[in-house]
Short mmCIF file of C-alpha atoms and ligand atoms in Angstrom, two decimals:
data_model
loop_
_atom_site.label_atom_id
_atom_site.label_comp_id
_atom_site.label_asym_id
_atom_site.label_seq_id
_atom_site.Cartn_x
_atom_site.Cartn_y
_atom_site.Cartn_z
CA MET D 56 109.19 77.97 80.37
CA THR D 57 109.98 81.21 78.53
CA ASP D 58 108.28 82.21 75.33
CA GLN D 59 111.22 83.44 73.24
CA TYR D 60 109.00 84.72 70.44
CA GLN D 61 107.11 86.92 72.91
CA ALA D 62 110.40 88.27 74.29
CA PHE D 63 111.62 88.90 70.72
CA SER D 64 108.35 90.67 69.83
CA LYS D 65 109.04 93.28 72.52
CA SER D 66 112.49 94.20 71.16
CA PRO D 67 112.77 97.06 68.60
CA ILE D 68 113.90 94.69 65.84
CA GLY D 69 111.20 92.20 66.81
CA LYS D 70 108.48 94.87 66.61
CA PHE D 71 109.75 95.85 63.14
CA VAL D 72 109.90 92.30 61.80
CA ILE D 73 106.51 91.31 63.25
CA LYS D 74 104.77 94.41 61.89
CA ASN D 75 106.19 94.00 58.40
CA LEU D 76 105.56 90.27 58.12
CA GLY D 77 102.07 90.52 59.65
CA LEU D 78 102.99 88.03 62.39
CA PRO D 79 101.01 87.76 65.62
CA SER D 80 102.13 90.24 68.25
CA PRO D 81 101.56 88.78 71.71
CA LEU D 82 100.80 91.40 74.31
CA GLU D 83 101.74 90.93 77.95
CA LEU D 84 98.37 90.24 79.59
CA ASP D 85 97.35 91.97 82.84
CA ARG D 86 97.31 89.44 85.66
CA PHE D 87 95.73 89.66 89.08
CA GLN D 88 97.76 91.16 91.92
CA SER D 89 96.58 90.70 95.48
CA ALA D 90 95.05 93.73 97.19
CA THR D 91 94.12 95.45 93.94
CA PRO D 92 90.57 96.37 92.90
CA VAL D 93 88.60 93.87 90.80
CA ILE D 94 88.98 96.18 87.83
CA GLN D 95 91.30 99.11 87.31
CA GLY D 96 89.74 101.45 84.78
CA ALA D 97 86.35 102.64 83.62
CA VAL D 98 83.41 100.31 82.95
CA LEU D 99 80.82 101.13 80.29
CA PHE D 100 77.46 99.59 81.20
CA GLY D 101 74.60 99.15 78.77
CA ALA D 102 71.36 97.21 78.54
CA ALA D 103 68.86 96.28 75.86
CA PRO D 104 65.29 97.53 76.50
CA ASN D 105 63.26 95.33 78.90
CA SER D 106 66.35 93.61 80.29
CA VAL D 107 65.81 91.89 83.62
CA LEU D 108 69.35 91.52 84.98
CA THR D 109 70.36 95.18 85.02
CA GLY D 110 69.74 95.57 88.75
CA ASP D 111 71.78 92.47 89.63
CA ILE D 112 74.68 93.59 87.44
CA ALA D 113 74.49 97.11 88.88
CA GLN D 114 74.66 95.61 92.37
CA VAL D 115 77.91 93.83 91.55
CA LEU D 116 79.38 96.95 89.92
CA SER D 117 78.43 98.88 93.05
CA ASN D 118 79.97 96.21 95.34
CA ILE D 119 83.30 96.39 93.49
CA HIS D 120 83.21 100.22 93.35
CA ALA D 121 83.49 100.20 89.58
CA ASN D 122 83.98 103.57 87.93
CA THR D 123 80.85 103.13 85.83
CA TYR D 124 79.64 105.04 82.76
CA ALA D 125 76.41 104.67 80.81
CA GLY D 126 74.63 106.35 77.95
CA ASN D 127 71.15 107.80 78.07
CA ASN D 128 69.19 104.76 79.31
CA SER D 129 66.59 105.61 81.94
CA ALA D 130 65.82 101.99 82.96
CA LEU D 131 69.50 101.39 83.59
CA GLN D 132 69.88 104.68 85.51
CA GLN D 133 66.95 103.72 87.73
CA ALA D 134 68.29 100.23 88.38
CA ALA D 135 71.69 101.71 89.25
CA ALA D 136 70.20 104.34 91.58
CA LYS D 137 68.23 101.65 93.39
CA VAL D 138 71.42 99.81 94.41
CA GLY D 139 73.48 102.94 95.04
CA LEU D 140 75.66 102.62 91.93
CA SER D 141 76.81 106.02 90.79
CA VAL D 142 76.90 106.22 87.00
CA SER D 143 78.69 108.93 85.02
CA ALA D 144 77.30 110.10 81.69
CA PHE D 145 78.73 108.70 78.48
CA ASN D 146 77.65 110.90 75.61
CA ASP D 147 76.81 109.77 72.10
CA GLY D 148 79.65 110.46 69.73
CA ASP D 149 82.31 110.51 72.46
CA LYS D 150 85.30 108.91 70.76
CA GLU D 151 87.85 109.90 73.39
CA SER D 152 86.80 107.91 76.47
CA LYS D 153 88.48 104.55 76.95
CA PHE D 154 87.07 101.63 78.87
CA LYS D 155 88.69 98.71 80.66
CA ALA D 156 85.45 96.76 80.47
CA VAL D 157 82.14 96.92 78.69
CA VAL D 158 79.19 95.09 80.23
CA PHE D 159 75.96 94.67 78.31
CA ASP D 160 72.75 93.22 79.70
CA ALA D 161 71.20 91.47 76.69
CA SER D 162 68.49 89.67 78.65
CA GLY D 163 65.80 91.91 77.17
CA ILE D 164 66.47 90.81 73.60
CA GLN D 165 63.37 88.88 72.63
CA ASN D 166 63.80 88.09 68.97
CA SER D 167 66.40 88.12 66.25
CA GLU D 168 65.39 91.58 65.01
CA GLN D 169 66.30 92.98 68.41
CA LEU D 170 69.84 91.65 68.08
CA SER D 171 70.39 95.05 66.45
CA GLU D 172 70.74 96.28 70.06
CA LEU D 173 74.14 94.58 70.13
CA HIS D 174 75.25 96.45 67.06
CA ALA D 175 73.83 99.75 68.28
CA PHE D 176 75.66 99.50 71.60
CA PHE D 177 78.99 98.00 70.60
CA ASN D 178 79.62 99.45 67.15
CA PRO D 179 80.32 103.05 68.28
CA ILE D 180 82.69 102.02 71.08
CA ALA D 181 84.38 99.00 69.48
CA ARG D 182 87.70 100.86 69.25
CA GLN D 183 87.53 102.35 72.75
CA ILE D 184 88.42 99.29 74.82
CA GLN D 185 91.83 99.25 76.47
CA SER D 186 94.45 96.50 76.32
CA SER D 187 93.63 93.46 78.48
CA GLY D 188 90.08 94.82 78.51
CA ARG D 189 86.87 92.88 78.89
CA VAL D 190 83.65 92.54 76.94
CA ILE D 191 80.91 90.85 78.94
CA VAL D 192 77.48 90.07 77.62
CA VAL D 193 74.89 88.78 80.05
CA GLY D 194 71.93 86.86 78.68
CA LEU D 195 69.14 84.51 79.68
CA THR D 196 69.70 80.76 79.52
CA PRO D 197 68.19 80.02 76.08
CA GLU D 198 66.71 76.68 77.17
CA GLN D 199 64.60 78.56 79.74
CA ALA D 200 63.40 81.39 77.51
CA PRO D 201 59.60 81.75 77.50
CA THR D 202 59.38 81.76 73.68
CA ILE D 203 61.31 80.02 70.91
CA LYS D 204 62.02 83.40 69.34
CA GLN D 205 63.70 84.59 72.50
CA ALA D 206 65.60 81.31 72.91
CA ILE D 207 66.97 81.75 69.39
CA ALA D 208 67.94 85.38 69.96
CA GLN D 209 69.65 84.53 73.26
CA ARG D 210 71.48 81.61 71.62
CA ALA D 211 72.74 84.04 68.98
CA LEU D 212 74.68 85.93 71.65
CA GLU D 213 77.25 83.15 71.68
CA GLY D 214 78.36 83.76 68.10
CA PHE D 215 78.56 87.48 68.74
CA VAL D 216 80.74 87.14 71.84
CA LYS D 217 83.06 84.58 70.27
CA SER D 218 83.58 86.84 67.26
CA VAL D 219 84.30 89.86 69.44
CA GLY D 220 86.94 87.77 71.22
CA LYS D 221 88.60 87.07 67.89
CA GLU D 222 88.25 90.61 66.53
CA PHE D 223 89.23 92.98 69.31
CA LYS D 224 92.83 91.75 69.85
CA LYS D 225 95.06 93.65 72.39
CA GLY D 226 94.51 90.89 74.96
CA ILE D 227 90.82 91.80 75.21
CA ALA D 228 88.73 88.87 76.44
CA ALA D 229 85.01 88.46 75.68
CA GLN D 230 82.64 86.27 77.70
CA LEU D 231 78.98 85.39 77.72
CA VAL D 232 77.22 84.76 81.01
CA TYR D 233 73.89 82.93 80.73
CA VAL D 234 71.72 83.37 83.78
CA ASP D 235 68.89 81.00 84.72
CA LYS D 236 65.48 82.28 85.75
CA ASP D 237 65.66 83.95 89.18
CA ALA D 238 69.43 83.38 89.38
CA GLY D 239 70.39 87.06 89.06
CA GLN D 240 71.64 87.11 92.65
CA ASN D 241 74.03 84.28 91.91
CA ILE D 242 76.12 86.13 89.33
CA GLU D 243 78.54 87.95 91.59
CA SER D 244 81.44 85.47 91.70
CA THR D 245 81.25 85.02 87.92
CA LEU D 246 81.07 88.74 87.14
CA ARG D 247 83.97 89.49 89.47
CA PHE D 248 86.01 86.80 87.72
CA VAL D 249 85.28 87.83 84.14
CA LEU D 250 85.86 91.52 84.92
CA SER D 251 89.17 90.99 86.68
CA PRO D 252 92.63 90.06 85.39
CA ARG D 253 92.04 86.62 86.94
CA SER D 254 90.41 85.72 83.62
CA ALA D 255 93.43 86.88 81.57
CA TYR D 256 93.61 83.77 79.37
CA VAL D 257 89.89 82.91 79.29
CA SER D 258 88.04 84.21 76.24
CA GLY D 259 85.10 83.30 74.04
CA GLN D 260 83.58 81.31 76.91
CA VAL D 261 80.04 80.75 78.06
CA ILE D 262 79.48 80.49 81.80
CA ARG D 263 76.07 79.32 82.97
CA VAL D 264 74.74 80.50 86.31
CA ALA D 265 71.93 78.63 88.05
CA LYS D 266 69.72 79.63 90.96
CA ALA D 267 71.16 78.53 94.29
CA ASN D 268 71.58 79.75 97.86
CA VAL D 269 73.39 83.06 98.04
CA VAL D 270 76.35 82.68 100.40
CA ASP D 271 78.06 85.75 101.80
CA VAL D 272 81.85 85.62 101.55
CA ASP D 273 84.82 87.78 102.33
CA TRP D 274 85.83 88.47 98.73
CA ALA D 275 89.46 88.95 99.73
CA LYS D 276 89.52 85.43 101.23
CA PRO D 277 86.62 83.51 99.68
CA LEU D 278 88.03 80.16 100.85
CA ALA D 279 88.73 81.13 104.45
CA GLY D 280 88.31 78.13 106.74
CA LYS D 281 88.06 75.66 103.85
CA THR D 282 90.16 72.55 103.24
CA ALA D 283 91.16 71.84 99.66
CA VAL D 284 92.85 68.78 98.18
CA VAL D 285 94.83 69.35 94.99
CA THR D 286 96.07 66.30 93.08
CA GLY D 287 99.29 66.58 91.09
CA ALA D 288 100.28 69.54 93.25
CA SER D 289 104.07 69.16 93.22
CA ARG D 290 104.64 71.18 90.04
CA GLY D 291 103.12 72.85 86.98
CA ILE D 292 99.44 73.71 87.04
CA GLY D 293 98.85 71.84 90.32
CA GLU D 294 101.47 73.93 92.11
CA ALA D 295 99.80 77.11 90.84
CA ILE D 296 96.38 75.85 91.98
CA ALA D 297 97.78 75.14 95.46
CA HIS D 298 99.16 78.69 95.66
CA VAL D 299 95.98 80.38 94.45
CA LEU D 300 93.65 78.39 96.73
CA SER D 301 95.95 79.11 99.66
CA ARG D 302 96.02 82.81 98.75
CA ASP D 303 92.21 82.72 98.80
CA GLY D 304 92.27 81.37 102.36
CA ALA D 305 92.11 77.57 102.07
CA HIS D 306 94.27 75.03 103.86
CA VAL D 307 95.64 73.01 100.95
CA ILE D 308 96.51 69.33 101.09
CA CYS D 309 99.02 68.86 98.30
CA LEU D 310 98.76 65.38 96.81
CA ASP D 311 101.21 63.75 94.42
CA VAL D 312 103.00 60.43 93.88
CA PRO D 313 105.62 59.43 96.49
CA GLN D 314 108.44 59.98 93.95
CA GLN D 315 107.54 63.69 93.99
CA GLN D 316 107.84 63.98 97.79
CA ALA D 317 110.64 66.58 97.73
CA ASP D 318 108.73 68.92 95.41
CA LEU D 319 105.53 68.25 97.28
CA ASP D 320 107.22 69.33 100.54
CA ARG D 321 108.55 72.46 98.82
CA VAL D 322 105.10 73.50 97.58
CA ALA D 323 103.30 72.67 100.83
CA SER D 324 105.82 74.50 102.99
CA ALA D 325 105.65 77.62 100.79
CA ILE D 326 101.90 77.90 101.45
CA GLY D 327 101.62 76.43 104.95
CA GLY D 328 99.76 73.42 103.56
CA SER D 329 100.15 69.71 104.19
CA THR D 330 101.14 66.80 101.94
CA LEU D 331 99.66 63.49 100.94
CA ALA D 332 102.07 61.33 98.95
CA ILE D 333 99.93 58.69 97.28
CA ASP D 334 99.21 57.42 93.81
CA ILE D 335 95.76 58.62 92.83
CA THR D 336 95.08 55.30 91.09
CA ALA D 337 95.44 53.28 94.30
CA ALA D 338 92.22 51.49 95.22
CA ASP D 339 92.14 53.23 98.61
CA ALA D 340 92.97 56.75 97.33
CA GLY D 341 89.51 58.11 98.20
CA GLU D 342 89.74 56.69 101.71
CA LYS D 343 93.20 58.19 102.26
CA ILE D 344 92.05 61.60 101.02
CA LYS D 345 89.10 61.55 103.37
CA ALA D 346 91.33 60.51 106.28
CA ALA D 347 93.96 63.19 105.51
CA ALA D 348 91.32 65.92 105.45
CA ALA D 349 89.53 64.69 108.57
CA GLN D 350 91.94 66.52 110.91
CA LYS D 351 91.16 69.73 109.03
CA GLY D 352 87.39 69.47 109.13
CA GLY D 353 86.99 67.26 106.06
CA VAL D 354 87.18 67.93 102.33
CA ASP D 355 85.51 71.14 101.20
CA ILE D 356 87.20 71.26 97.82
CA ILE D 357 88.85 68.63 95.65
CA ILE D 358 90.72 69.58 92.51
CA HIS D 359 91.36 66.67 90.17
CA ASN D 360 94.43 68.05 88.43
CA ALA D 361 96.85 65.07 88.25
CA GLY D 362 97.16 63.90 84.68
CA ILE D 363 99.63 62.49 82.21
CA THR D 364 100.14 62.20 78.47
CA ARG D 365 101.58 59.16 76.67
CA ASP D 366 101.27 60.25 73.05
CA LYS D 367 101.40 57.76 70.15
CA THR D 368 99.29 57.41 67.07
CA LEU D 369 96.63 54.78 67.59
CA ALA D 370 98.42 52.34 65.25
CA ASN D 371 101.56 52.58 67.42
CA MET D 372 99.94 52.67 70.81
CA LYS D 373 100.62 49.81 73.19
CA PRO D 374 97.66 48.74 75.37
CA GLU D 375 99.56 49.59 78.56
CA LEU D 376 99.97 53.22 77.43
CA TRP D 377 96.27 53.40 76.69
CA ASP D 378 95.33 51.92 80.07
CA LEU D 379 97.75 54.08 82.07
CA VAL D 380 96.38 57.34 80.69
CA ILE D 381 92.72 56.38 81.03
CA ASN D 382 93.30 55.11 84.55
CA ILE D 383 95.11 58.21 85.90
CA ASN D 384 93.19 60.87 83.98
CA LEU D 385 89.68 59.46 84.18
CA SER D 386 89.00 56.26 86.10
CA ALA D 387 90.84 57.48 89.21
CA ILE D 388 88.67 60.62 89.28
CA GLU D 389 85.52 58.52 89.04
CA ARG D 390 86.67 56.20 91.83
CA VAL D 391 87.70 59.02 94.18
CA ASN D 392 84.46 60.96 93.56
CA ASP D 393 82.37 57.83 94.06
CA TYR D 394 84.13 57.05 97.33
CA LEU D 395 83.88 60.60 98.70
CA LEU D 396 80.24 61.07 97.66
CA GLU D 397 79.15 57.66 98.92
CA HIS D 398 80.99 58.00 102.26
CA ALA D 399 80.02 61.57 103.19
CA GLY D 400 83.57 62.57 102.26
CA ILE D 401 82.72 66.00 100.88
CA ASN D 402 81.29 68.68 103.13
CA GLU D 403 78.09 70.57 102.50
CA ASN D 404 78.51 73.31 99.85
CA GLY D 405 81.60 71.38 98.71
CA ARG D 406 83.34 71.80 95.38
CA ILE D 407 84.69 69.29 92.90
CA VAL D 408 86.72 70.78 90.06
CA CYS D 409 88.20 68.63 87.30
CA VAL D 410 90.94 69.47 84.82
CA SER D 411 90.00 68.44 81.29
CA SER D 412 91.79 69.71 78.16
CA ILE D 413 90.89 71.19 74.80
CA SER D 414 92.24 67.90 73.43
CA GLY D 415 89.17 66.34 75.00
CA ILE D 416 86.99 68.79 73.07
CA ALA D 417 88.80 68.97 69.72
CA GLY D 418 90.70 65.68 69.65
CA ASN D 419 94.37 65.68 68.77
CA LEU D 420 96.71 63.71 66.57
CA GLY D 421 98.66 61.18 68.65
CA GLN D 422 96.36 61.65 71.64
CA THR D 423 93.51 59.17 71.24
CA ASN D 424 94.08 57.92 74.79
CA TYR D 425 94.52 61.38 76.31
CA ALA D 426 91.62 62.95 74.40
CA ALA D 427 89.32 60.07 75.34
CA SER D 428 90.29 60.50 78.99
CA LYS D 429 89.75 64.27 78.93
CA ALA D 430 86.43 64.01 77.06
CA GLY D 431 85.48 61.47 79.73
CA VAL D 432 86.28 64.09 82.38
CA ILE D 433 83.71 66.37 80.74
CA GLY D 434 81.32 63.42 80.97
CA VAL D 435 82.06 63.12 84.69
CA VAL D 436 81.05 66.76 85.14
CA LYS D 437 78.01 66.61 82.91
CA PHE D 438 76.52 63.46 84.37
CA THR D 439 77.47 64.02 88.01
CA ALA D 440 76.28 67.65 88.26
CA PRO D 441 72.52 66.92 88.27
CA LEU D 442 72.92 64.23 90.94
CA LEU D 443 74.74 66.31 93.53
CA GLN D 444 73.03 67.41 96.74
CA LYS D 445 73.73 69.61 99.78
CA GLY D 446 75.05 72.47 97.68
CA ILE D 447 77.95 70.42 96.31
CA THR D 448 78.94 71.41 92.76
CA ILE D 449 81.15 69.96 90.05
CA ASN D 450 82.73 71.89 87.18
CA ALA D 451 85.73 71.57 84.90
CA VAL D 452 88.34 73.73 83.27
CA ALA D 453 89.73 72.75 79.89
CA PRO D 454 93.19 74.27 79.46
CA GLY D 455 94.64 74.91 76.03
CA PHE D 456 98.36 75.51 75.63
CA ILE D 457 99.78 76.25 79.08
CA GLU D 458 103.51 76.85 79.64
CA THR D 459 104.53 73.83 81.78
CA GLN D 460 106.89 70.85 81.68
CA MET D 461 104.13 68.96 79.87
CA THR D 462 104.09 71.41 76.95
CA ALA D 463 107.86 71.98 77.05
CA ALA D 464 108.17 68.35 75.95
CA ILE D 465 106.21 68.97 72.71
CA PRO D 466 108.33 69.17 69.51
CA PHE D 467 109.20 72.81 68.59
CA ALA D 468 107.01 73.33 65.49
CA ILE D 469 103.91 71.84 67.08
CA ARG D 470 104.64 73.78 70.27
CA GLU D 471 104.85 77.09 68.39
CA ALA D 472 101.59 76.38 66.54
CA GLY D 473 99.87 75.53 69.84
CA ARG D 474 101.14 78.73 71.41
CA ARG D 475 100.05 81.09 68.65
CA MET D 476 96.77 79.63 67.38
CA ASN D 477 94.57 81.59 69.75
CA SER D 478 93.17 85.10 70.20
CA MET D 479 95.97 86.02 72.63
CA SER D 480 98.79 84.76 70.32
CA GLN D 481 100.56 83.19 73.30
CA GLY D 482 100.47 80.28 75.71
CA GLY D 483 98.75 80.64 79.04
CA GLN D 484 100.40 80.49 82.46
CA PRO D 485 99.59 77.86 85.10
CA VAL D 486 98.12 80.65 87.23
CA ASP D 487 95.47 81.29 84.54
CA VAL D 488 94.13 77.76 85.00
CA ALA D 489 94.41 78.12 88.77
CA GLU D 490 92.40 81.36 88.84
CA THR D 491 89.58 79.75 86.85
CA ILE D 492 89.58 76.78 89.20
CA ALA D 493 89.39 79.25 92.10
CA LEU D 494 86.20 80.68 90.58
CA PHE D 495 84.57 77.24 90.69
CA ALA D 496 86.07 76.48 94.12
CA SER D 497 84.74 79.71 95.60
CA THR D 498 82.26 79.42 98.43
CA ALA D 499 80.24 82.06 96.59
CA SER D 500 79.93 79.99 93.39
CA THR D 501 76.91 78.03 94.55
CA GLY D 502 75.20 78.73 91.21
CA LEU D 503 77.94 77.22 89.07
CA ASN D 504 77.36 73.52 88.46
CA GLY D 505 78.10 71.46 85.35
CA ASN D 506 80.18 74.12 83.58
CA VAL D 507 83.19 73.43 81.40
CA VAL D 508 85.23 76.56 80.83
CA ARG D 509 88.20 76.59 78.51
CA VAL D 510 91.37 78.36 79.60
CA CYS D 511 92.90 78.55 76.17
CA GLY D 512 93.09 82.20 75.06
CA GLN D 513 90.25 81.24 72.68
CA SER D 514 92.25 78.58 70.86
CA LEU D 515 91.08 77.82 67.35
CA LEU D 516 91.10 74.12 68.18
CA GLY D 517 87.64 72.72 68.75
CA ALA D 518 86.12 76.17 69.06
P1 NAD Q 1509 102.67 68.08 84.95
O1 NAD Q 1509 103.15 66.84 84.31
O2 NAD Q 1509 103.64 69.21 85.09
O3 NAD Q 1509 102.07 67.76 86.39
C1 NAD Q 1509 101.18 66.68 86.62
C2 NAD Q 1509 101.35 66.22 88.04
O4 NAD Q 1509 100.47 65.12 88.25
C3 NAD Q 1509 102.77 65.72 88.33
O5 NAD Q 1509 103.27 66.33 89.50
C4 NAD Q 1509 102.59 64.23 88.49
O6 NAD Q 1509 103.54 63.64 89.39
C5 NAD Q 1509 101.17 64.15 89.01
N1 NAD Q 1509 100.64 62.80 88.80
C6 NAD Q 1509 100.71 62.05 87.67
N2 NAD Q 1509 100.19 60.85 87.88
C7 NAD Q 1509 99.77 60.81 89.17
C8 NAD Q 1509 99.16 59.83 89.98
N3 NAD Q 1509 98.89 58.60 89.50
N4 NAD Q 1509 98.87 60.13 91.27
C9 NAD Q 1509 99.15 61.35 91.77
N5 NAD Q 1509 99.75 62.33 91.04
C10 NAD Q 1509 100.05 62.05 89.76
O7 NAD Q 1509 101.39 68.52 84.13
P2 NAD Q 1509 100.64 69.93 84.02
O8 NAD Q 1509 100.99 70.52 82.71
O9 NAD Q 1509 100.81 70.74 85.25
O10 NAD Q 1509 99.13 69.42 83.89
C11 NAD Q 1509 98.22 69.39 84.96
C12 NAD Q 1509 96.87 68.96 84.42
O11 NAD Q 1509 96.47 69.88 83.40
C13 NAD Q 1509 96.85 67.58 83.77
O12 NAD Q 1509 95.62 66.95 84.07
C14 NAD Q 1509 96.93 67.89 82.30
O13 NAD Q 1509 96.38 66.86 81.52
C15 NAD Q 1509 96.12 69.15 82.22
N6 NAD Q 1509 96.41 69.98 81.05
C16 NAD Q 1509 97.61 70.56 80.87
C17 NAD Q 1509 97.83 71.35 79.75
C18 NAD Q 1509 99.12 72.06 79.50
O14 NAD Q 1509 99.22 72.77 78.51
N7 NAD Q 1509 100.11 71.94 80.35
C19 NAD Q 1509 96.82 71.50 78.81
C20 NAD Q 1509 95.61 70.87 79.02
C21 NAD Q 1509 95.40 70.12 80.16
#
């Protein structure tokens, strides 16, 4: 649905009113276009002394042909030269250069005193980041740091990044990537995502990268030859997921309830996919999914997107509304996963991606059933991830306010509050959720397991 406030804010009178009343001014965010470079604009690259991920980051910047700049940092220059990354000089005191992204390797920060490296690097250039720009800090997983002092300093990065996301405005997104020991070679899919407009509505997030097999992919079609099942695919976020996974090369089986057959056919035919009209709560749903994918080589990817709301305060909530929401949003996911995992229904290096919600993180008035179900989805990810084998991973996205039929049904005042209470001052688009799901679905994302990433423009709720 259209955001009339955003349209108004672009008109001359709107600009005047918004400026004078100090209202939020939502900027049109850059979004990914096929066949464009990962990042369009200059990248400033920095590193704290003794950082250990500089070479891996430089390799990714080299692979994406980033127009890279760096200050006088000999360790960084050497790491860049080693992987063939050409780095232009950025001189101290240069206030003219503008950057589309700033990437800082903070892995060398060993104690809280050394956090001053963040200030020293970012303070001079804080006003030189372009609209829809990116700030990316890469650190070491605190839990694996060799000393408590380093663990504390690395943990501190989270507060820094989240504050940058709130401060920089202009649609600039800030992310923290924590990298496990020896997992530097697994960061490419994540860095590509956070640098590109695919992450338009993701900000203030922490993505954790673990050591895993490095799988070579065609980055233009990272899902080539894969079969993906998307539940709730006939409209809204599910439709966008089906389109994005198909764009990335997958054959998509679009699943929705039989009543949605017409829309399901429309979506599937637009992307050359197939349909599966079943209720995800049916006892044999897992079996039917496995059977439907069998002709296409089996399930490589399953996206648990189908979900409903039945909002009532707890005092007014009938038991059947409670049960319906828990069953569709949570129990059905558990049953389908159990069936597929117990019956070899997911291929090696397979991907399970669940759709949670920030309601499941923050809780929400009138949504005890929904929030319980979506918090449970986070539980599914957290407790399944360590058990998975054969390169299979499970992750979740937690959308905030996304412009769909679901949010169009929210009363006006609450809807407006939901839309504006985030660092981007606007609702997200279904494609923003889909792009984040595509990161987790990617064949290259072997090192991403057990993550929950919010797609909420850094909503204030539950942050
Ligand atoms: P939507 O209502 O537009 O689409 C949901 C789809 O799921 C529908 O096509 C519906 O028919 C299908 N579905 C429902 N029950 C089903 C069942 N039993 N079996 C098979 N299919 C079923 O919703 P949406 O806004 O696109 O939301 C998609 C997901 O994102 C949901 O899980 C929702 O909870 C979550 N989410 C949405 C938002 C938002 O702002 N829109 C925010 C947070 C989370």
